[in-house]
């Protein structure tokens, strides 16, 4: 029902029947509290009392490969914007995932193990304090503040630390003996929010992250001949690069051409970096959720840029760093440019929000703000597919501050959706859909186990294995495609943009998303959210009955699995002609178990067969979808 017709019917009936009949969404008690305190608003907007905490980080790290020791020192200015007085702070120490005894959801061998992160000094407001290493929850530590942190006040923290880069690289670690990728490499203050308080989740190497938006300066000191690539804007190219190289890097910021900033020969001749004993590379990034970096003495370096915002003409830099032997990486800047261009202009259709992206060759296939760590593949098309997915994460979770640890579907579901949409543009719908089904749907729908059908809203931190993967990637992506089919592209995009405009740079939760789509579409979609996100449904339609009538036929379709999916009714006539009738998920809005579809047969034609075609919504039992007289 359109908003105008809804208003009209409300006026006529004096009471708003559609809303009275509205099904309300399940809301956990802690989230009800947040709405009660008006930090979030029922119309989907941040509430009048919305707040989030933030910090300024001044980080200095040094590395001298092949020594795997990283030394770090940081000053954190942490501001409490909450209405609460904080007596404790929670500090995340993610690198302790490498310690023997850490809870890990994936198998690993001894080359992944290290002694974790060692805090060498800790200060609170300039005063030296004793640091006790965490004993039970290894990846975070709660510290009692000497002086409670009042609302709207700040505390100054200082940390010195060191750790060993792990031999086996997963999301971070040693790529080769003189190439390191550093992520989660500094102690950080956990998120304190309006619905859980402190984020006290253990990092298990499976669920991802939840970070506040902070301002950063990052100084990275490395021996000469080492190049550093990092999140943010390089502040001192002229101090760390030789003049000709600095000029090439500057030129790459204004051209569509792909420039080699440093090739193998340049590196071998020592013609890339400044000839100081140690070069300190200085980076800054504001209002961003994390910093990562890669460093190497032999990775080659390509760069270009691309217009991401037509209105302002703003360009974003696209860079890659890789081992020259990786054939697919020679095309990585091309893939990166295409990703930024397509994603900015089509889906999500919001200009790439950062000044840069760098695709660094590693083993992770993992996104970071302005950085991607991807493995090399024989098949360059697959490398492009992975790069597109990881770059799509720029919008979710980095532009929108998603709580990935509890609601992975709020970022992986979108990255998977954009991955298919850009894939259709790249290789055509048929091929892209096949890849999507193979990669994201088939494994899930063909396994009848209970783990596969847990509601998407289930907090991701309690899920493992396939249960986590399905709920973070394939199922929510199908849900977003179902909503897109129901609303149509224009209205769906309007709602998506409204959600992004309201919540970028903030911490939306699923209810903010659901409420914003209801509000921006003017439709009460709670039945659809409940159907897709709060149920144990799966995908299975049954063509139960076909009654041939005088004018055509009446189909009875049972929704055996329960998910409100779109589908096509393919009617093949005996003369060989056929017709396809698209049904949006709206067909399930009244009765979610059964739908009737009337067919009108054109004069002179006779139905030869009827089949339900479900596209990417793979049916658990495709054998009962066809009828022949
Ligand atoms: Zn992803």
XYZ file of C-alpha atoms and ligand atoms in Angstrom:
630
model
C 0.000 0.000 0.000
C 1.350 3.429 -0.897
C 1.683 6.095 1.805
C -1.016 8.227 0.192
C -3.532 5.416 0.047
C -2.599 4.423 3.585
C -3.247 7.958 4.853
C -6.525 8.070 2.966
C -7.689 4.803 4.468
C -6.636 6.010 7.933
C -8.711 9.150 7.489
C -11.709 7.160 6.302
C -11.557 4.656 9.118
C -10.535 7.267 11.712
C -8.143 4.686 13.118
C -5.187 3.375 11.224
C -6.147 -0.245 10.735
C -3.011 -1.332 8.850
C -0.789 -0.169 11.711
C -3.073 -1.624 14.347
C -2.728 -4.948 12.628
C 1.001 -4.523 12.333
C 3.082 -7.325 13.671
C 5.744 -5.969 16.011
C 9.296 -7.207 15.742
C 10.874 -9.243 18.496
C 13.192 -6.929 20.385
C 15.653 -8.165 23.024
C 15.224 -6.554 26.443
C 18.561 -4.722 26.355
C 17.579 -3.115 23.041
C 14.143 -2.177 24.379
C 16.035 -0.255 27.070
C 17.973 1.709 24.428
C 14.701 2.728 22.745
C 13.239 3.661 26.112
C 16.196 5.943 26.773
C 15.679 7.436 23.302
C 19.190 6.799 22.083
C 17.402 5.183 19.128
C 14.129 6.296 17.614
C 11.204 4.032 16.540
C 11.159 5.701 13.094
C 14.667 4.342 12.457
C 16.630 7.529 13.089
C 19.295 7.991 15.751
C 17.329 9.052 18.833
C 17.462 12.492 20.392
C 19.728 11.020 23.089
C 21.967 9.104 20.674
C 25.643 9.034 21.659
C 28.822 7.146 20.849
C 32.270 7.379 22.330
C 35.400 8.280 20.410
C 39.125 8.723 20.787
C 42.258 10.205 19.275
C 45.075 7.721 18.785
C 48.680 8.773 18.246
C 50.506 5.552 17.391
C 54.177 4.897 16.683
C 55.388 1.460 15.591
C 58.730 0.212 14.369
C 59.751 -2.936 12.526
C 63.072 -4.255 11.231
C 62.497 -7.532 9.353
C 63.504 -10.309 9.345
C 63.318 -9.689 13.100
C 59.640 -10.339 13.752
C 59.422 -8.032 16.740
C 57.104 -5.038 16.450
C 57.627 -2.243 18.984
C 54.792 0.168 19.611
C 53.938 3.211 21.651
C 50.674 5.160 21.684
C 48.799 7.977 23.347
C 45.003 7.650 23.454
C 42.681 10.494 24.339
C 39.355 8.739 25.033
C 36.156 10.759 25.435
C 33.094 9.486 27.258
C 30.046 10.862 25.438
C 27.689 8.529 27.286
C 25.452 9.617 30.158
C 27.216 7.024 32.354
C 30.188 7.378 34.683
C 32.769 4.787 33.654
C 34.712 3.199 36.489
C 36.400 0.692 34.197
C 37.767 0.652 30.698
C 37.907 -2.429 28.492
C 41.056 -2.698 26.384
C 41.098 -4.993 23.340
C 44.242 -7.076 22.856
C 43.267 -8.981 19.734
C 46.788 -10.276 19.041
C 46.487 -12.566 22.058
C 44.503 -14.807 19.697
C 47.993 -16.137 18.853
C 48.643 -17.286 22.431
C 48.492 -20.997 23.223
C 45.220 -21.520 25.069
C 43.264 -18.745 23.313
C 39.797 -19.828 22.210
C 39.953 -20.180 18.431
C 37.060 -21.299 16.230
C 39.410 -22.450 13.474
C 42.189 -25.016 13.506
C 45.747 -23.799 13.398
C 49.255 -25.177 13.697
C 52.156 -24.137 15.885
C 53.437 -21.611 13.325
C 50.425 -19.435 14.172
C 51.301 -19.350 17.859
C 53.184 -16.512 19.542
C 53.390 -15.229 23.095
C 50.803 -12.560 22.216
C 51.016 -8.853 22.913
C 53.173 -7.652 25.824
C 52.328 -4.366 27.517
C 55.644 -2.816 28.627
C 54.238 0.387 30.098
C 50.784 1.752 30.885
C 49.873 5.271 32.008
C 46.561 6.859 33.023
C 46.498 10.656 32.793
C 50.289 10.668 32.752
C 50.676 8.492 35.839
C 52.441 5.163 35.525
C 50.238 2.241 36.473
C 50.843 -1.434 36.949
C 49.587 -3.576 34.111
C 48.349 -7.094 34.736
C 48.112 -9.286 31.669
C 44.662 -10.766 31.069
C 44.482 -14.317 32.314
C 41.077 -15.709 31.377
C 39.642 -13.584 28.558
C 42.856 -13.266 26.631
C 41.777 -10.842 23.925
C 40.548 -8.104 26.251
C 41.318 -6.745 29.688
C 39.183 -4.663 32.010
C 41.063 -2.017 33.971
C 39.752 -0.088 36.935
C 40.358 3.631 36.466
C 42.082 5.506 39.274
C 39.532 8.283 38.798
C 36.072 7.462 37.322
C 35.505 8.910 33.859
C 32.522 11.252 34.065
C 30.115 11.918 31.188
C 31.661 14.322 28.637
C 35.084 13.979 30.192
C 38.254 12.472 28.686
C 41.008 10.227 29.929
C 44.573 10.112 28.578
C 46.015 6.616 28.229
C 49.521 5.607 27.249
C 50.744 2.186 26.177
C 54.137 0.824 25.191
C 54.071 -2.712 23.854
C 55.783 -5.288 21.704
C 54.825 -8.498 19.969
C 56.132 -11.020 17.469
C 54.526 -11.198 14.045
C 53.307 -14.777 13.593
C 55.066 -17.015 11.074
C 51.737 -18.207 9.748
C 49.742 -15.312 8.408
C 45.989 -15.365 8.720
C 44.286 -11.963 8.841
C 47.687 -10.533 9.790
C 51.192 -11.874 10.159
C 54.325 -12.596 8.160
C 53.717 -12.755 4.405
C 57.366 -13.645 3.744
C 60.519 -13.042 5.776
C 60.721 -9.367 4.760
C 57.024 -8.633 4.167
C 54.639 -8.162 7.108
C 50.957 -7.281 7.312
C 49.975 -5.635 10.596
C 46.365 -5.528 11.779
C 44.893 -5.194 15.290
C 48.458 -4.291 16.206
C 47.757 -1.751 18.938
C 45.830 -1.806 22.245
C 42.478 -0.109 21.692
C 39.573 0.894 23.893
C 36.589 -1.389 23.279
C 33.207 0.025 22.276
C 30.981 1.153 25.118
C 27.428 1.456 23.760
C 23.796 2.029 24.679
C 22.649 -1.605 24.450
C 25.454 -3.795 25.829
C 27.681 -1.349 27.681
C 31.235 -2.570 27.224
C 31.909 -4.926 24.331
C 33.381 -7.818 26.309
C 33.387 -10.376 23.511
C 36.369 -12.635 23.021
C 37.905 -12.592 19.575
C 37.847 -16.168 18.234
C 39.242 -15.632 14.707
C 35.739 -16.078 13.277
C 33.320 -13.234 14.046
C 34.706 -9.875 13.113
C 34.839 -6.517 14.857
C 33.036 -3.633 16.430
C 35.030 -0.420 16.607
C 34.375 3.205 17.417
C 35.169 6.004 14.964
C 38.466 7.576 15.970
C 41.040 10.037 14.648
C 44.490 8.601 14.053
C 48.067 9.536 13.420
C 50.309 6.582 12.692
C 54.102 6.747 12.400
C 55.779 3.631 11.037
C 59.575 3.400 11.316
C 61.299 0.891 9.032
C 64.820 0.431 7.671
C 65.654 2.105 4.359
C 64.544 0.112 1.300
C 61.261 -0.732 3.037
C 58.012 0.644 1.654
C 55.008 1.064 3.964
C 51.372 1.019 2.796
C 48.749 1.927 5.377
C 45.239 3.163 6.064
C 45.081 6.925 5.707
C 46.885 9.662 3.855
C 50.680 9.638 3.644
C 51.797 12.938 5.127
C 55.476 12.920 4.168
C 56.054 11.297 0.762
C 58.968 13.653 0.064
C 60.754 12.579 3.253
C 60.491 8.809 2.714
C 60.541 8.464 -1.089
C 63.103 9.485 -3.649
C 61.943 12.600 -5.551
C 61.105 10.823 -8.826
C 59.027 8.212 -6.976
C 57.201 10.860 -4.927
C 56.409 12.653 -8.208
C 54.994 9.448 -9.755
C 52.854 8.818 -6.673
C 51.538 12.387 -6.842
C 50.824 11.979 -10.568
C 48.797 8.805 -9.893
C 46.315 10.862 -7.854
C 45.065 12.706 -10.938
C 45.162 10.134 -13.734
C 43.104 7.171 -14.953
C 46.326 5.548 -16.183
C 47.917 2.830 -14.078
C 51.434 3.879 -13.088
C 54.204 1.679 -11.778
C 55.410 3.549 -8.697
C 58.119 0.998 -7.897
C 59.092 -2.007 -10.000
C 61.532 -4.822 -9.346
C 64.455 -3.057 -10.978
C 63.852 0.190 -9.053
C 63.755 -1.786 -5.820
C 66.899 -3.806 -6.614
C 68.790 -0.590 -7.389
C 67.637 1.097 -4.187
C 65.886 3.828 -6.183
C 62.586 3.934 -4.325
C 62.933 5.021 -0.706
C 65.010 7.804 0.875
C 68.534 6.791 1.883
C 68.210 7.288 5.633
C 69.097 4.524 8.074
C 65.462 4.502 9.173
C 62.506 6.118 7.423
C 59.442 7.097 9.423
C 56.297 6.999 7.311
C 53.588 9.294 8.693
C 49.910 8.614 8.093
C 46.703 10.290 9.236
C 43.062 9.224 9.033
C 40.117 10.847 10.761
C 36.764 9.411 11.808
C 37.705 5.868 10.909
C 37.287 2.545 12.700
C 40.787 1.066 12.410
C 44.295 1.338 10.962
C 46.264 -1.423 9.217
C 49.534 -1.486 7.341
C 51.773 -3.594 5.145
C 55.527 -3.280 4.733
C 58.017 -4.932 2.405
C 61.473 -4.457 0.900
C 60.591 -6.205 -2.386
C 56.872 -5.823 -3.098
C 56.262 -3.807 -6.246
C 53.812 -0.904 -6.207
C 51.204 0.241 -8.754
C 48.840 3.198 -8.445
C 46.117 5.072 -10.248
C 42.952 6.924 -9.272
C 39.329 7.126 -10.301
C 36.491 9.645 -10.039
C 34.150 8.401 -7.319
C 31.984 11.488 -6.914
C 30.697 13.078 -10.128
C 29.175 16.078 -8.334
C 32.488 17.249 -6.879
C 34.828 15.473 -9.313
C 36.551 13.875 -6.289
C 38.987 11.101 -7.154
C 40.096 8.240 -4.911
C 43.559 6.720 -5.098
C 43.800 3.008 -5.956
C 47.065 1.261 -5.117
C 48.389 -2.279 -5.001
C 51.443 -3.870 -3.416
C 52.519 -7.368 -4.394
C 55.171 -9.857 -5.225
C 56.072 -9.359 -8.883
C 55.542 -13.097 -9.528
C 51.792 -12.812 -8.719
C 50.330 -12.524 -12.226
C 46.803 -11.598 -11.142
C 48.104 -8.733 -9.012
C 49.474 -7.016 -12.119
C 45.785 -6.310 -12.831
C 44.790 -5.441 -9.261
C 44.719 -1.649 -9.668
C 42.513 -2.163 -12.738
C 40.153 -4.332 -10.617
C 40.265 -1.803 -7.773
C 39.468 1.138 -10.064
C 36.529 -0.750 -11.534
C 35.237 -1.657 -8.049
C 35.376 1.918 -6.748
C 33.817 3.251 -9.944
C 31.003 0.698 -10.178
C 30.130 0.540 -6.488
C 30.148 4.362 -6.193
C 27.869 4.811 -9.197
C 25.524 1.794 -9.018
C 25.171 -0.235 -5.810
C 25.234 0.997 -3.130
C 25.497 4.077 -5.350
C 27.110 6.214 -2.660
C 30.494 7.765 -3.580
C 33.441 5.824 -2.148
C 33.844 7.598 1.187
C 37.636 7.462 1.627
C 40.591 9.041 -0.217
C 42.265 5.722 -1.024
C 42.259 1.953 -1.204
C 45.298 -0.328 -1.238
C 45.127 -3.993 -2.233
C 47.975 -5.781 -0.503
C 49.007 -9.335 -1.379
C 48.650 -11.636 1.617
C 46.583 -14.673 2.530
C 43.528 -13.257 4.262
C 40.884 -12.236 1.694
C 39.969 -9.692 4.309
C 38.822 -6.088 4.366
C 40.228 -3.262 6.471
C 39.498 0.467 6.233
C 41.173 1.647 2.978
C 43.099 -1.652 2.804
C 42.420 -5.118 1.450
C 44.593 -8.158 2.187
C 43.966 -10.689 -0.607
C 45.580 -13.918 -1.707
C 46.861 -14.530 -5.227
C 44.980 -16.893 -7.575
C 45.735 -18.569 -10.890
C 42.348 -17.352 -12.102
C 42.409 -13.546 -12.334
C 38.600 -13.460 -12.643
C 38.372 -15.009 -9.188
C 40.877 -12.463 -7.850
C 38.642 -9.730 -9.206
C 35.590 -11.336 -7.567
C 37.337 -11.398 -4.170
C 38.689 -7.843 -4.529
C 35.198 -6.567 -5.354
C 33.728 -8.245 -2.276
C 36.402 -6.900 0.071
C 36.229 -3.383 -1.377
C 32.413 -3.484 -1.091
C 32.969 -3.764 2.679
C 34.088 -0.127 2.594
C 30.419 0.896 2.931
C 29.482 -1.911 5.358
C 31.039 -2.039 8.007
C 33.473 0.900 7.642
C 31.237 3.755 6.467
C 28.397 2.424 8.611
C 29.840 1.461 12.016
C 28.385 -2.060 12.114
C 28.639 -4.323 15.148
C 29.998 -7.210 13.087
C 30.715 -9.351 16.124
C 27.010 -9.673 16.942
C 25.302 -8.783 13.647
C 27.607 -10.017 10.877
C 24.673 -10.008 8.442
C 24.655 -6.204 8.610
C 27.971 -6.088 6.734
C 28.678 -9.508 5.167
C 25.106 -9.720 3.880
C 25.527 -6.409 2.055
C 29.042 -7.175 0.756
C 27.636 -10.459 -0.620
C 24.724 -8.602 -2.219
C 26.973 -6.000 -3.870
C 29.332 -8.835 -4.908
C 26.511 -10.405 -6.958
C 25.290 -7.090 -8.373
C 28.731 -6.030 -9.617
C 29.326 -9.632 -10.759
C 26.225 -9.488 -12.967
C 27.610 -6.298 -14.540
C 31.023 -7.940 -15.030
C 30.205 -11.406 -16.381
C 26.450 -11.395 -17.012
C 23.561 -12.456 -14.784
C 23.613 -16.143 -15.660
C 27.257 -16.725 -14.780
C 27.214 -14.463 -11.719
C 24.035 -16.088 -10.379
C 25.536 -19.568 -10.826
C 28.636 -18.504 -8.886
C 26.460 -16.977 -6.153
C 24.362 -20.120 -5.837
C 27.442 -22.324 -5.776
C 29.283 -20.166 -3.283
C 26.563 -18.757 -1.052
C 23.379 -20.855 -1.248
C 23.693 -24.489 -2.363
C 25.714 -25.758 0.595
C 23.266 -24.205 3.026
C 19.996 -25.254 1.438
C 21.050 -28.831 0.663
C 21.934 -29.539 4.294
C 18.714 -30.201 6.265
C 20.433 -29.796 9.663
C 18.961 -27.517 12.315
C 22.174 -25.436 12.400
C 21.436 -24.198 8.872
C 18.041 -22.743 9.778
C 18.775 -20.644 12.849
C 17.184 -17.179 12.600
C 19.449 -14.592 10.972
C 18.945 -12.305 13.985
C 20.697 -14.858 16.261
C 23.654 -13.008 17.802
C 26.602 -14.038 15.614
C 28.927 -14.375 18.588
C 27.136 -17.560 19.700
C 27.371 -19.216 16.273
C 30.082 -21.354 14.766
C 30.916 -22.856 11.410
C 28.155 -23.105 8.812
C 25.587 -21.591 11.176
C 27.692 -18.429 11.348
C 28.482 -18.384 7.640
C 24.899 -18.821 6.445
C 23.534 -16.197 8.783
C 26.254 -13.679 7.931
C 26.480 -14.152 4.127
C 24.038 -16.125 1.985
C 20.756 -15.949 3.884
C 20.775 -12.196 4.641
C 21.889 -11.487 1.087
C 18.877 -13.444 -0.185
C 16.747 -11.473 2.273
C 18.041 -8.171 0.866
C 17.354 -9.435 -2.680
C 13.813 -10.392 -1.614
C 13.213 -6.879 -0.220
C 14.695 -5.380 -3.406
C 12.314 -7.488 -5.497
C 9.338 -6.475 -3.366
C 10.081 -2.734 -3.358
C 11.554 -2.441 -6.841
C 15.025 -1.006 -7.460
C 14.132 2.691 -7.152
C 12.323 2.447 -3.810
C 14.832 -0.070 -2.450
C 17.685 2.288 -3.276
C 15.833 5.224 -1.736
C 15.455 3.257 1.519
C 19.072 2.049 1.445
C 20.343 5.590 0.900
C 18.130 6.914 3.682
C 19.501 4.255 6.048
C 23.075 5.097 5.031
C 22.521 8.854 5.335
C 21.059 8.462 8.817
C 23.646 6.062 10.196
C 27.012 6.475 8.467
C 29.712 7.238 11.001
C 27.446 5.810 13.716
C 26.517 2.407 15.158
C 23.221 1.158 13.672
C 21.657 -2.068 14.954
C 19.262 -4.318 13.003
C 16.157 -2.566 14.364
C 17.441 0.791 13.074
C 17.702 -0.812 9.646
C 14.240 -2.425 9.775
C 12.598 0.731 11.111
C 14.310 2.982 8.554
C 13.161 0.804 5.653
C 9.586 0.840 7.016
C 9.764 4.600 7.471
C 11.455 5.475 4.169
C 9.327 3.109 2.076
C 6.075 4.176 3.755
C 5.286 0.462 4.087
C 4.948 -1.731 7.123
C 7.425 -4.470 6.248
C 7.468 -6.069 9.705
C 5.871 -9.240 8.344
C 8.781 -9.532 5.885
C 11.487 -8.798 8.487
C 9.921 -11.380 10.795
C 9.698 -13.876 7.955
C 13.332 -13.515 6.898
C 15.270 -12.465 9.996
C 13.369 -13.856 12.999
C 12.294 -17.306 11.797
C 13.616 -20.812 11.192
C 12.332 -20.658 7.632
C 14.156 -22.098 4.657
C 13.515 -22.086 0.898
C 11.055 -24.622 -0.474
C 8.009 -24.037 -2.658
C 5.588 -26.799 -3.604
C 3.304 -26.581 -6.618
C 0.488 -28.322 -4.810
C -2.413 -28.158 -7.206
C -3.264 -26.966 -10.718
C -7.007 -26.711 -11.401
C -7.784 -26.203 -15.062
C -10.687 -23.815 -15.445
C -12.650 -22.555 -18.433
C -10.365 -19.524 -18.961
C -7.076 -21.031 -17.823
C -5.931 -22.500 -14.525
C -5.644 -21.795 -10.823
C -2.339 -22.694 -9.150
C -2.103 -23.478 -5.467
C 1.459 -22.911 -4.255
C 2.454 -24.001 -0.770
C 5.366 -22.284 0.922
C 6.793 -25.387 2.510
C 10.050 -23.749 3.641
C 8.419 -20.512 4.678
C 10.796 -17.824 3.370
C 8.881 -15.133 1.483
C 10.765 -15.465 -1.800
C 10.059 -14.042 -5.237
C 9.623 -16.553 -8.074
C 8.510 -16.881 -11.661
C 5.669 -19.054 -12.923
C 6.809 -20.484 -16.261
C 3.934 -21.634 -18.418
C 4.773 -23.685 -21.475
C 1.984 -24.015 -24.033
C 1.506 -27.058 -26.220
C 2.435 -24.988 -29.308
C 5.941 -24.422 -27.862
C 5.390 -20.788 -26.823
C 5.782 -19.802 -23.193
C 5.136 -17.025 -20.728
C 6.836 -16.119 -17.459
C 4.833 -14.453 -14.693
C 6.931 -12.812 -11.994
C 5.652 -12.940 -8.403
C 7.245 -10.630 -5.838
C 7.424 -11.631 -2.160
C 4.262 -9.505 -1.724
C 2.372 -12.655 -2.698
C 3.117 -13.954 0.838
C 2.084 -10.785 2.692
C -1.353 -12.058 3.729
C -0.891 -15.816 3.926
C 2.736 -16.828 4.303
C 1.970 -20.526 3.801
C -0.188 -20.583 0.687
C -0.619 -18.525 -2.469
C -3.091 -18.790 -5.323
C -1.969 -17.725 -8.799
C -4.666 -17.562 -11.493
C -3.523 -18.142 -15.081
C -5.404 -16.885 -18.075
C -4.737 -18.976 -21.131
C -4.836 -17.030 -24.432
C -7.484 -18.193 -26.896
C -6.399 -21.163 -28.943
C -3.586 -22.175 -26.563
C -3.348 -25.114 -24.229
C -1.105 -25.447 -21.153
C 1.619 -28.020 -21.696
C 3.375 -27.593 -18.353
C 3.748 -25.209 -15.407
C 6.958 -24.771 -13.451
C 8.064 -22.564 -10.537
C 11.468 -20.960 -11.223
C 13.228 -19.469 -8.236
C 16.558 -18.186 -9.595
C 19.101 -17.556 -6.811
C 16.506 -18.660 -4.211
C 17.494 -22.307 -4.483
C 14.661 -24.683 -3.552
C 15.440 -27.373 -0.971
C 13.265 -29.752 -2.995
C 13.026 -28.764 -6.650
C 11.210 -31.997 -7.588
C 7.722 -30.774 -6.627
C 7.806 -27.523 -8.592
C 6.478 -28.797 -11.923
C 3.067 -29.840 -13.226
C 1.950 -31.490 -16.444
C -1.631 -32.309 -17.355
Zn 33.064 -10.188 3.561
